[in-house]
XYZ file of C-alpha atoms in Angstrom:
677
model
C 76.064 12.750 -129.188
C 78.126 15.184 -132.052
C 81.322 15.021 -132.778
C 83.578 18.515 -133.392
C 84.494 17.890 -136.973
C 88.531 16.829 -137.844
C 90.671 18.117 -140.428
C 92.989 15.691 -142.804
C 96.403 16.818 -142.880
C 99.770 15.011 -143.334
C 98.771 11.223 -143.631
C 96.397 11.712 -140.427
C 93.206 13.129 -138.758
C 93.571 16.384 -136.545
C 91.371 16.664 -134.053
C 91.238 20.475 -132.899
C 92.003 21.517 -129.188
C 88.476 23.041 -128.902
C 84.828 21.957 -128.759
C 84.146 24.751 -131.370
C 80.663 25.752 -132.725
C 77.453 23.543 -133.518
C 76.590 22.744 -136.758
C 72.715 22.796 -136.862
C 70.091 20.219 -138.826
C 68.411 21.922 -141.363
C 64.939 20.764 -140.369
C 64.894 20.159 -136.771
C 67.833 22.801 -135.230
C 69.310 19.946 -133.553
C 73.212 19.911 -133.109
C 74.617 17.306 -136.039
C 78.326 18.510 -135.101
C 80.621 20.765 -133.925
C 83.135 22.996 -135.978
C 86.244 24.395 -134.819
C 88.025 27.384 -136.581
C 91.508 26.026 -134.765
C 92.799 23.609 -137.816
C 96.050 22.095 -138.564
C 99.404 24.105 -139.906
C 98.381 24.780 -143.464
C 101.528 26.272 -144.474
C 102.209 22.286 -143.747
C 99.595 20.893 -145.154
C 100.779 22.584 -148.554
C 104.112 21.348 -147.829
C 102.936 17.642 -147.613
C 100.858 17.865 -150.336
C 103.997 19.858 -152.708
C 106.278 17.212 -151.312
C 104.658 14.039 -151.152
C 101.394 13.832 -153.031
C 102.611 15.610 -156.083
C 105.459 13.116 -156.992
C 102.981 10.062 -156.058
C 100.769 11.580 -158.280
C 103.189 12.758 -161.165
C 104.560 8.856 -161.159
C 101.424 7.900 -162.454
C 99.953 8.037 -166.161
C 96.585 9.914 -166.841
C 95.175 5.849 -167.522
C 96.338 5.378 -163.915
C 94.964 8.076 -162.312
C 91.846 7.818 -164.150
C 91.426 4.188 -163.046
C 91.890 5.232 -159.467
C 88.576 7.695 -159.832
C 87.028 5.009 -161.348
C 87.937 2.970 -158.293
C 86.981 5.482 -155.863
C 83.568 6.148 -157.392
C 82.817 2.626 -157.074
C 83.673 2.528 -153.425
C 82.003 5.513 -152.614
C 78.734 4.312 -153.921
C 78.756 1.414 -151.731
C 78.220 4.294 -148.897
C 75.603 6.028 -150.369
C 73.076 5.558 -147.871
C 75.598 6.873 -145.087
C 75.690 9.676 -147.272
C 72.149 9.829 -147.796
C 71.258 10.196 -144.541
C 73.785 12.943 -143.560
C 72.417 14.799 -146.819
C 68.798 15.219 -145.346
C 70.105 17.157 -142.380
C 71.313 19.756 -144.824
C 67.815 20.411 -145.870
C 68.557 18.200 -149.204
C 65.318 15.949 -150.192
C 66.182 12.326 -151.766
C 66.024 14.423 -155.194
C 68.385 17.028 -154.116
C 70.681 14.514 -152.714
C 70.671 12.580 -155.984
C 72.133 15.679 -157.617
C 74.968 16.349 -154.895
C 75.821 12.750 -154.090
C 75.096 10.722 -157.323
C 76.208 13.533 -159.587
C 79.673 13.861 -157.714
C 80.240 10.148 -157.724
C 79.098 10.231 -161.561
C 81.588 13.134 -161.982
C 84.153 10.574 -160.974
C 83.419 8.016 -163.445
C 82.975 10.722 -166.524
C 86.283 12.197 -165.613
C 87.858 8.732 -165.506
C 86.241 7.723 -168.637
C 87.039 10.907 -170.592
C 90.729 10.659 -169.191
C 91.317 6.844 -170.283
C 89.894 7.830 -173.752
C 90.848 11.118 -174.532
C 94.345 11.457 -172.491
C 97.462 8.923 -173.691
C 98.722 6.797 -170.929
C 101.631 8.651 -170.338
C 102.222 12.061 -168.446
C 102.419 14.335 -171.092
C 99.708 15.785 -173.457
C 100.480 17.300 -177.018
C 98.315 20.249 -177.590
C 97.775 20.843 -181.592
C 99.672 19.866 -184.699
C 103.480 20.038 -185.378
C 104.270 23.584 -186.505
C 107.188 23.184 -188.679
C 109.627 26.104 -187.917
C 112.195 25.277 -190.612
C 112.351 24.916 -194.506
C 114.170 21.416 -194.034
C 112.348 20.327 -191.654
C 115.169 20.301 -189.140
C 113.309 22.653 -186.568
C 109.779 21.947 -185.546
C 107.693 23.452 -182.509
C 105.273 21.297 -180.270
C 102.781 22.409 -177.672
C 103.049 20.314 -174.746
C 100.764 20.401 -171.537
C 102.981 18.914 -168.308
C 101.701 18.472 -164.780
C 102.457 21.766 -162.133
C 104.674 20.952 -159.345
C 101.906 22.550 -157.096
C 99.087 22.188 -155.186
C 95.106 22.491 -156.102
C 93.179 24.630 -153.472
C 89.313 24.105 -153.564
C 87.663 26.644 -151.643
C 83.594 24.833 -151.790
C 80.279 26.356 -151.347
C 77.886 25.120 -148.693
C 75.056 24.334 -150.926
C 76.959 20.832 -152.698
C 79.162 19.625 -150.167
C 79.615 16.398 -152.185
C 79.379 17.241 -155.916
C 80.989 20.471 -155.198
C 84.298 18.994 -154.145
C 84.605 16.073 -156.436
C 84.105 17.973 -159.680
C 86.857 20.210 -158.607
C 88.706 16.812 -157.362
C 88.394 14.701 -160.474
C 90.533 16.992 -162.930
C 93.087 18.130 -160.489
C 93.552 14.582 -159.909
C 93.575 13.533 -163.206
C 95.916 16.316 -163.647
C 98.589 14.825 -161.269
C 97.878 17.850 -158.618
C 97.343 17.024 -155.172
C 93.999 18.688 -153.381
C 93.482 20.343 -150.148
C 89.474 20.690 -149.887
C 88.189 23.563 -147.852
C 84.449 22.857 -147.271
C 81.881 25.519 -146.372
C 81.274 25.329 -142.848
C 77.534 24.959 -142.724
C 77.558 21.647 -144.288
C 80.789 20.540 -143.645
C 80.212 17.514 -141.543
C 78.830 15.435 -145.019
C 81.876 16.524 -146.663
C 84.229 14.965 -143.712
C 82.125 11.987 -143.990
C 82.651 11.547 -147.992
C 86.757 12.253 -147.207
C 86.848 9.678 -144.369
C 85.655 7.132 -146.363
C 87.721 8.153 -149.429
C 91.055 7.810 -147.611
C 89.662 4.563 -145.748
C 89.659 3.423 -149.282
C 93.063 3.113 -149.633
C 92.944 4.043 -153.295
C 94.224 7.351 -152.937
C 98.150 7.913 -153.434
C 99.628 9.662 -149.980
C 98.973 13.474 -149.677
C 97.098 13.606 -153.190
C 94.033 14.770 -150.616
C 93.940 16.556 -147.518
C 90.519 18.389 -146.000
C 90.926 21.491 -143.977
C 87.744 21.733 -141.884
C 87.074 25.556 -140.245
C 88.830 28.642 -141.610
C 90.957 28.837 -144.289
C 93.229 31.543 -142.464
C 96.696 31.727 -143.812
C 95.723 29.628 -147.104
C 96.594 32.050 -149.848
C 99.785 33.596 -147.737
C 101.643 30.144 -148.401
C 100.976 29.622 -151.969
C 102.922 30.300 -154.882
C 103.254 30.472 -158.740
C 102.475 26.856 -159.317
C 99.609 26.689 -157.457
C 95.595 26.605 -158.188
C 92.819 28.040 -156.171
C 89.079 27.145 -157.319
C 86.574 28.830 -154.965
C 83.030 28.615 -155.404
C 81.103 31.356 -153.267
C 79.679 35.196 -153.224
C 81.214 37.456 -155.334
C 82.168 39.658 -152.225
C 84.402 36.817 -150.939
C 85.761 36.433 -154.549
C 86.559 39.882 -154.830
C 88.802 39.569 -151.402
C 90.678 36.771 -152.722
C 91.325 38.555 -156.269
C 92.902 41.276 -154.282
C 95.363 39.161 -152.014
C 99.012 40.066 -152.794
C 100.106 36.230 -154.338
C 97.056 36.485 -156.728
C 97.894 40.144 -157.779
C 101.749 40.009 -157.710
C 102.936 36.172 -156.531
C 101.254 34.569 -160.012
C 98.662 32.199 -158.055
C 96.021 31.023 -160.090
C 92.791 31.954 -159.010
C 89.337 30.242 -160.690
C 86.110 31.962 -159.478
C 82.297 30.674 -159.700
C 80.629 33.262 -157.626
C 76.969 35.059 -158.027
C 74.728 34.239 -160.569
C 71.350 36.022 -161.981
C 70.589 32.994 -164.437
C 67.371 33.615 -166.841
C 65.271 31.613 -168.639
C 63.492 33.112 -171.568
C 60.361 31.899 -173.087
C 60.559 32.466 -177.206
C 57.919 35.085 -178.670
C 56.439 31.814 -180.573
C 55.353 30.039 -177.462
C 51.307 29.979 -177.048
C 49.334 28.224 -173.899
C 48.505 25.360 -176.262
C 52.575 24.514 -177.183
C 53.968 21.861 -175.395
C 57.128 24.686 -174.990
C 54.644 26.520 -172.433
C 54.496 23.373 -170.283
C 58.143 22.593 -170.453
C 59.358 26.255 -169.371
C 57.088 25.978 -166.635
C 58.119 22.767 -165.333
C 61.786 24.024 -165.645
C 61.473 27.437 -163.638
C 59.591 25.609 -160.843
C 61.943 22.821 -161.040
C 64.772 25.388 -160.413
C 63.042 26.908 -157.717
C 62.969 24.039 -155.710
C 65.401 22.090 -156.071
C 67.611 22.158 -153.226
C 65.401 24.833 -152.101
C 66.563 27.207 -154.768
C 70.484 27.380 -153.374
C 71.740 26.730 -156.554
C 74.147 28.664 -158.576
C 72.404 27.937 -161.685
C 68.743 28.498 -160.465
C 66.690 30.545 -162.470
C 66.107 33.697 -160.774
C 64.828 35.843 -163.557
C 61.684 34.400 -166.040
C 61.716 36.724 -168.998
C 58.822 36.157 -171.099
C 56.674 37.928 -173.744
C 54.405 40.358 -172.667
C 51.178 39.046 -173.749
C 52.529 35.806 -172.536
C 52.813 37.145 -168.746
C 49.289 36.531 -167.237
C 49.406 32.687 -168.341
C 52.759 32.252 -167.238
C 52.672 33.726 -163.825
C 49.212 31.928 -163.377
C 50.579 28.370 -164.562
C 54.145 28.537 -162.297
C 51.754 29.805 -159.600
C 49.291 26.737 -159.647
C 52.391 24.413 -159.886
C 53.654 25.864 -157.100
C 50.842 25.842 -154.888
C 51.568 22.015 -155.200
C 55.016 21.913 -153.791
C 55.094 20.109 -150.394
C 57.365 21.841 -147.954
C 58.831 19.976 -145.274
C 61.002 17.468 -143.558
C 63.637 16.788 -146.134
C 63.671 12.747 -145.236
C 60.357 12.517 -146.284
C 59.001 11.026 -149.212
C 56.030 13.040 -149.675
C 58.398 16.323 -149.505
C 59.276 18.249 -152.875
C 61.086 20.978 -150.832
C 63.116 21.082 -147.433
C 64.619 23.697 -145.669
C 67.422 26.187 -146.694
C 70.558 24.982 -145.292
C 70.764 27.399 -142.172
C 68.484 29.730 -139.995
C 70.917 32.726 -141.315
C 70.655 31.399 -144.961
C 67.072 32.055 -144.638
C 67.645 35.688 -143.369
C 69.587 36.368 -145.777
C 67.016 35.213 -148.371
C 63.896 37.113 -147.093
C 66.504 40.417 -146.943
C 67.296 39.875 -150.367
C 63.372 39.807 -151.251
C 62.433 42.572 -149.196
C 65.301 44.486 -151.728
C 63.548 42.680 -154.506
C 60.154 44.217 -153.376
C 61.358 47.692 -153.865
C 60.199 47.009 -157.544
C 58.253 44.360 -157.613
C 55.450 42.226 -156.077
C 54.662 38.932 -154.973
C 52.263 36.852 -156.761
C 52.806 33.520 -154.750
C 53.930 32.513 -151.450
C 54.924 34.276 -148.310
C 58.664 35.169 -147.255
C 57.561 35.042 -143.532
C 55.318 31.782 -143.429
C 54.938 28.715 -144.683
C 53.163 25.492 -144.471
C 55.288 22.611 -143.333
C 55.155 19.180 -142.956
C 56.965 16.627 -140.588
C 59.048 19.441 -139.223
C 58.525 22.986 -136.923
C 58.803 25.581 -139.801
C 60.525 28.033 -137.017
C 63.074 25.171 -135.674
C 63.813 24.906 -139.162
C 65.202 26.926 -141.579
C 62.071 26.594 -143.703
C 60.589 28.900 -146.588
C 57.644 29.160 -148.860
C 58.496 29.068 -152.708
C 58.071 32.789 -153.565
C 57.220 34.265 -157.132
C 57.935 37.498 -158.001
C 56.280 39.527 -160.778
C 58.640 42.876 -161.617
C 57.044 46.105 -162.542
C 58.249 48.231 -165.832
C 61.921 49.412 -165.796
C 62.587 47.472 -162.399
C 66.130 47.617 -161.801
C 66.669 45.115 -158.592
C 66.005 41.803 -159.988
C 68.940 41.904 -162.395
C 70.646 42.986 -159.194
C 69.942 41.445 -156.349
C 70.184 37.887 -155.788
C 68.053 35.592 -153.599
C 70.142 32.658 -153.023
C 66.611 30.548 -152.244
C 63.539 29.651 -153.794
C 62.653 33.316 -155.372
C 62.250 33.886 -158.691
C 60.891 37.032 -160.894
C 58.973 37.337 -163.578
C 60.028 39.882 -166.190
C 58.533 40.835 -169.585
C 60.032 41.648 -173.151
C 58.491 43.513 -176.027
C 60.743 42.053 -178.862
C 63.297 39.359 -179.131
C 66.096 42.057 -179.028
C 64.645 43.532 -175.442
C 64.755 39.761 -174.491
C 68.636 40.069 -174.784
C 69.163 43.074 -173.421
C 67.156 42.001 -170.248
C 69.552 38.829 -170.321
C 72.446 40.922 -170.332
C 71.475 43.509 -167.388
C 72.481 40.343 -165.512
C 76.078 41.276 -166.443
C 77.422 37.756 -166.551
C 75.779 34.283 -165.965
C 76.805 30.583 -165.374
C 74.144 29.344 -167.511
C 70.516 30.790 -169.352
C 68.082 28.916 -171.605
C 65.495 29.653 -174.022
C 62.133 27.611 -174.767
C 61.525 27.835 -178.031
C 60.154 26.183 -180.969
C 61.549 28.507 -183.740
C 64.946 27.870 -185.254
C 65.240 31.847 -185.930
C 64.334 32.945 -182.554
C 66.706 30.172 -180.997
C 69.776 31.797 -182.663
C 69.194 34.956 -182.536
C 68.759 34.665 -178.662
C 71.566 32.379 -178.277
C 73.795 34.265 -179.817
C 73.077 37.567 -178.344
C 73.325 35.453 -175.238
C 76.734 33.811 -175.685
C 78.838 36.653 -174.711
C 77.326 37.318 -171.320
C 76.734 33.266 -170.740
C 79.275 29.818 -169.780
C 76.366 27.547 -170.980
C 72.782 28.210 -172.599
C 70.344 25.472 -173.206
C 67.735 25.600 -175.706
C 65.040 23.451 -175.013
C 61.847 22.408 -177.146
C 59.591 19.528 -177.499
C 62.503 17.745 -179.629
C 64.669 17.681 -176.885
C 63.104 17.456 -173.722
C 62.636 14.004 -172.880
C 66.786 13.785 -172.812
C 67.611 17.146 -171.594
C 69.103 17.370 -168.427
C 67.656 20.598 -167.229
C 69.167 24.217 -166.933
C 70.354 24.107 -163.583
C 72.343 20.684 -164.038
C 76.245 21.096 -164.636
C 77.719 18.138 -166.725
C 81.134 17.172 -166.178
C 81.724 17.283 -169.881
C 80.773 20.820 -170.568
C 82.370 23.725 -168.849
C 80.807 25.428 -165.965
C 81.307 28.795 -165.112
C 80.564 32.174 -166.903
C 81.760 35.924 -167.264
C 81.553 38.971 -164.870
C 79.374 38.849 -162.259
C 79.489 34.916 -162.442
C 83.410 35.136 -161.656
C 85.039 34.885 -165.145
C 85.889 30.842 -163.991
C 85.663 28.101 -165.672
C 85.474 24.269 -164.539
C 84.996 20.720 -165.549
C 84.563 20.827 -169.499
C 85.959 17.287 -169.207
C 89.579 17.189 -170.622
C 89.539 21.314 -170.867
C 89.004 21.175 -167.156
C 92.303 18.774 -166.828
C 94.023 21.303 -168.888
C 93.153 24.160 -166.760
C 95.229 22.294 -164.353
C 98.058 21.926 -166.162
C 101.124 24.147 -167.872
C 101.258 24.729 -171.989
C 104.623 25.164 -172.858
C 106.057 25.430 -176.633
C 108.867 23.174 -177.201
C 111.059 24.206 -180.243
C 113.932 21.297 -180.924
C 114.876 18.845 -183.719
C 112.423 16.202 -184.855
C 114.245 13.621 -182.908
C 114.427 15.443 -179.458
C 110.639 16.314 -180.054
C 110.435 12.648 -180.001
C 112.346 11.800 -177.306
C 110.416 14.515 -174.880
C 106.896 13.848 -176.017
C 107.300 10.176 -176.435
C 105.091 10.668 -179.472
C 106.887 9.931 -183.084
C 107.535 13.457 -184.857
C 107.411 13.995 -188.225
C 110.897 13.985 -189.714
C 112.253 11.811 -186.592
C 114.471 8.528 -187.360
C 112.273 5.765 -188.763
C 114.018 2.665 -187.772
C 113.489 -0.065 -190.291
C 114.135 -3.373 -188.648
C 114.544 -7.053 -190.040
C 111.351 -8.424 -188.194
C 108.405 -6.601 -189.543
C 106.647 -4.159 -187.262
C 103.447 -6.095 -187.294
C 105.088 -9.253 -185.833
C 106.242 -7.271 -182.478
C 103.734 -7.241 -179.346
C 103.504 -4.182 -177.539
C 106.342 -4.877 -175.035
C 108.462 -5.475 -177.820
C 107.369 -2.757 -180.198
C 109.111 0.608 -179.864
C 108.743 4.820 -181.121
C 109.989 4.590 -184.751
C 109.425 1.390 -185.216
C 109.113 1.268 -189.208
C 107.852 -0.756 -193.068
C 109.117 0.499 -196.088
C 107.339 -1.159 -198.428
C 107.965 -2.264 -201.929
C 106.637 -0.218 -204.893
C 103.111 -0.850 -206.243
C 102.392 0.567 -209.832
C 98.801 1.755 -210.228
C 97.036 0.646 -213.296
C 94.177 1.867 -215.279
C 92.676 -1.448 -214.835
C 93.164 -0.996 -211.047
C 91.210 2.455 -211.413
C 88.433 1.186 -213.590
C 87.799 -2.084 -211.501
C 87.684 0.112 -208.093
C 85.110 2.567 -209.998
C 82.923 -0.660 -211.008
C 83.175 -2.527 -207.717
C 82.466 0.225 -205.248
C 80.563 2.265 -207.774
C 82.549 5.696 -207.412
C 82.506 6.633 -211.054
C 83.223 10.201 -210.486
C 84.124 11.730 -213.614
C 88.067 12.198 -212.522
C 87.952 8.676 -212.230
C 86.249 7.394 -215.474
C 85.638 10.022 -218.199
C 88.844 10.815 -219.812
C 87.682 14.389 -221.522
C 86.088 15.726 -218.324
C 89.339 14.660 -215.805
C 91.711 15.836 -218.016
C 89.784 19.762 -218.392
C 90.087 19.347 -214.472
C 92.625 21.990 -213.318
C 93.441 19.847 -210.458
C 93.875 16.845 -212.396
C 94.284 17.136 -216.017
C 93.787 13.346 -216.744
C 92.123 10.274 -214.988
C 93.636 9.549 -212.021
C 93.020 7.055 -208.888
C 90.685 7.337 -206.441
C 92.060 8.352 -203.022
C 90.122 5.407 -201.433
C 91.859 3.268 -203.728
C 95.272 4.410 -203.165
C 94.961 4.248 -199.193
C 93.566 0.254 -199.978
C 96.769 -0.067 -201.978
C 98.752 1.283 -199.376
C 97.276 -1.198 -196.768
C 97.737 -4.048 -199.012
C 101.620 -2.777 -199.083
C 102.066 -2.459 -195.450
C 99.783 -5.169 -193.874
C 101.293 -8.640 -192.760
C 98.905 -11.106 -193.653
C 99.766 -14.011 -190.669
C 98.447 -14.338 -187.239
C 100.296 -12.466 -184.712
C 100.359 -9.550 -182.133
C 98.347 -7.065 -184.299
C 94.656 -8.115 -183.103
C 92.476 -5.402 -184.869
C 92.346 -2.246 -187.377
C 90.033 0.164 -185.464
C 90.280 3.543 -187.369
C 92.133 5.809 -189.752
C 92.718 9.695 -188.306
C 93.728 12.570 -190.167
C 93.721 11.260 -193.619
C 94.575 13.961 -196.500
C 95.061 13.283 -200.336
C 98.174 15.820 -201.542
C 98.972 14.471 -204.732
C 96.873 12.993 -207.417
C 97.937 9.659 -208.593
C 97.736 8.832 -212.765
C 97.602 5.870 -214.158
C 100.917 4.188 -214.542
C 102.241 5.712 -211.373
C 104.273 3.943 -208.660
C 103.392 4.095 -205.009
C 105.062 2.881 -201.800
C 104.429 3.802 -198.010
C 106.248 4.472 -195.048
C 104.240 3.155 -191.734
C 105.715 4.190 -188.361
C 104.925 3.385 -184.750
C 103.639 6.991 -183.998
C 102.265 6.344 -180.372
C 102.039 3.316 -177.969
C 98.960 3.286 -175.418
C 98.701 0.143 -172.942
C 95.589 -0.087 -171.683
C 94.716 -0.676 -168.328
C 93.465 -3.709 -167.098
C 93.388 -5.392 -170.450
C 95.534 -7.623 -172.256
C 96.115 -5.764 -175.444
C 97.083 -1.542 -176.403
C 96.501 0.943 -178.995
C 99.300 1.520 -181.233
C 98.985 4.610 -183.743
C 101.021 4.491 -186.831
C 102.425 7.444 -189.077
C 101.438 6.330 -193.005
C 103.168 8.089 -195.500
C 102.220 7.200 -199.000
C 104.572 8.656 -201.588
C 105.203 8.868 -205.439
C 108.016 7.817 -207.682
C 109.126 11.277 -207.358
C 108.997 11.193 -203.613
C 105.942 13.453 -203.470
C 103.764 12.764 -200.681
C 100.758 11.503 -201.957
C 98.224 10.869 -198.514
C 99.032 10.848 -194.919
C 97.524 9.723 -192.303
C 97.074 7.560 -188.730
C 96.276 4.189 -188.522
C 94.777 3.335 -185.416
C 95.176 -0.397 -183.926
C 94.676 -2.850 -181.041
C 98.082 -4.596 -180.452
C 98.655 -7.683 -177.740
C 100.829 -6.464 -174.663
C 102.782 -9.927 -174.496
C 106.267 -10.049 -173.084
C 110.060 -8.590 -174.178
């Protein structure tokens, strides 16, 4: 017997008083679960997220939050079979389910990794370099990102009940914002099952995740200027959200990902015998049939050179003829049903609109041969390929959110770009070509209208993740019709949920506020060499001021001979004297850095385990033979690694000459044992 779906609110599961309406199995029409429009108190949920979830998350560092995401992904992966069984009932084949379920868990893993590698083990992120605001260095500016004391409300679409939730939740969680997830009703039983396991895991801080099943009535009414709404769905609903008073005047940040008439362009250089031709055809068929075309990134417009139109149409039709449509849990099925009968009716309506300026060249909108299921009881539909007539308008205006694509012809690259732009903004476009000039012209023409562009050819095909696959490290979103929003993009997506603020202060105050040593701040030169201190003993600002070292001509000659770097400025007195930058023999920059290391390194075994890099190296003043250098090395940033007995220390290195002029500046990166105070 089917159950009525529950919301997870205020730390417990909420059961509606009424039974609710049935949610049908996309394959059979049988009731999977029931959904009620009567949910929990949304105002109380928002208050709980702000009052309980927000403080609990903000008490953790970025690395601690990132590790929770990793542990959560690992836990959910252990229950994958349960989610696969429910996913099939939404109409998803095994391949479709991998995109949704495995793709969702992979997004958690990816954000966990990005968070630990690219964010500090802190609660503040620096944005860009220090900005000197005064001549004497006592007044500086620093941009920082900090967590918002609000809630991230995520209103998701029906087509990706797992990935659609997790790709929004992961960056919000890393940013320190609690989430309220509002799944689309049609497939919310799968989202509810995943959230149950997430809650059961005990990994999430209290209040950091709540689930609202049913209506989102009243959600925006209770939001304010620190809150963010992430919406995926129709352009019409997105427009309604934009008109809400709290968005228009109340400061609520709204991110919309809406309709998208994505295109793929076959380059004019491609012939039938080229590998790019097959790549193009396979890609179109894949994007038509994965998730039964119910993807916001699917190819809706197939833009090809006029002379290639017949060959492309025939090749796509041949491949579509081999696509087996049927029950989603069958191994031999390539394409399952649409999510609901209502969704199928909407797609048929859209196809009818497209037929005003196009003709069907493959498939039948009203009939389909199905294996393992009843074609009418389930929401099954044939893949439909259309061929647009000259000057067709509908393919650039109407989106059939199903297994439907339209072949459109062009004459010249400029027209191909113009046709793509008629979609008025898309999530993704692709160009299949092996001609670099064609690729450049099309990509630069498409870029203002697209959030992501794939260039596919024989060289990248084996590793390509495909036209329709958003990746957690790349932005997902697009301008215009696509909503104007942006999600994911690695750390960009995290910062999207944070507030950027310009801090103006003295260097010492900037250091105190950010926890990151600022140029001009106090340096603490103690009796103990900083390299003798473990991570627990080391403090921001700890410094070694070295002895002097005179750079001799013998040093320069030896370095040139030893390394093979015999550039004339180091070896040819006449040529070096004629150089307007040097006016004589100068030391190699890398010789200066090497000598500086000899001045600050403590040679004996100790807490410093390794040097693993140098960042931001700049040579500022040439060092001539006979000049003296010295170095100051200051602990700039301390980052303990979670689940490891060591951490990273970033040191500020300043090399000066006897006139106190800066010779070189750079960051030294070391691994240091944790130890005890």
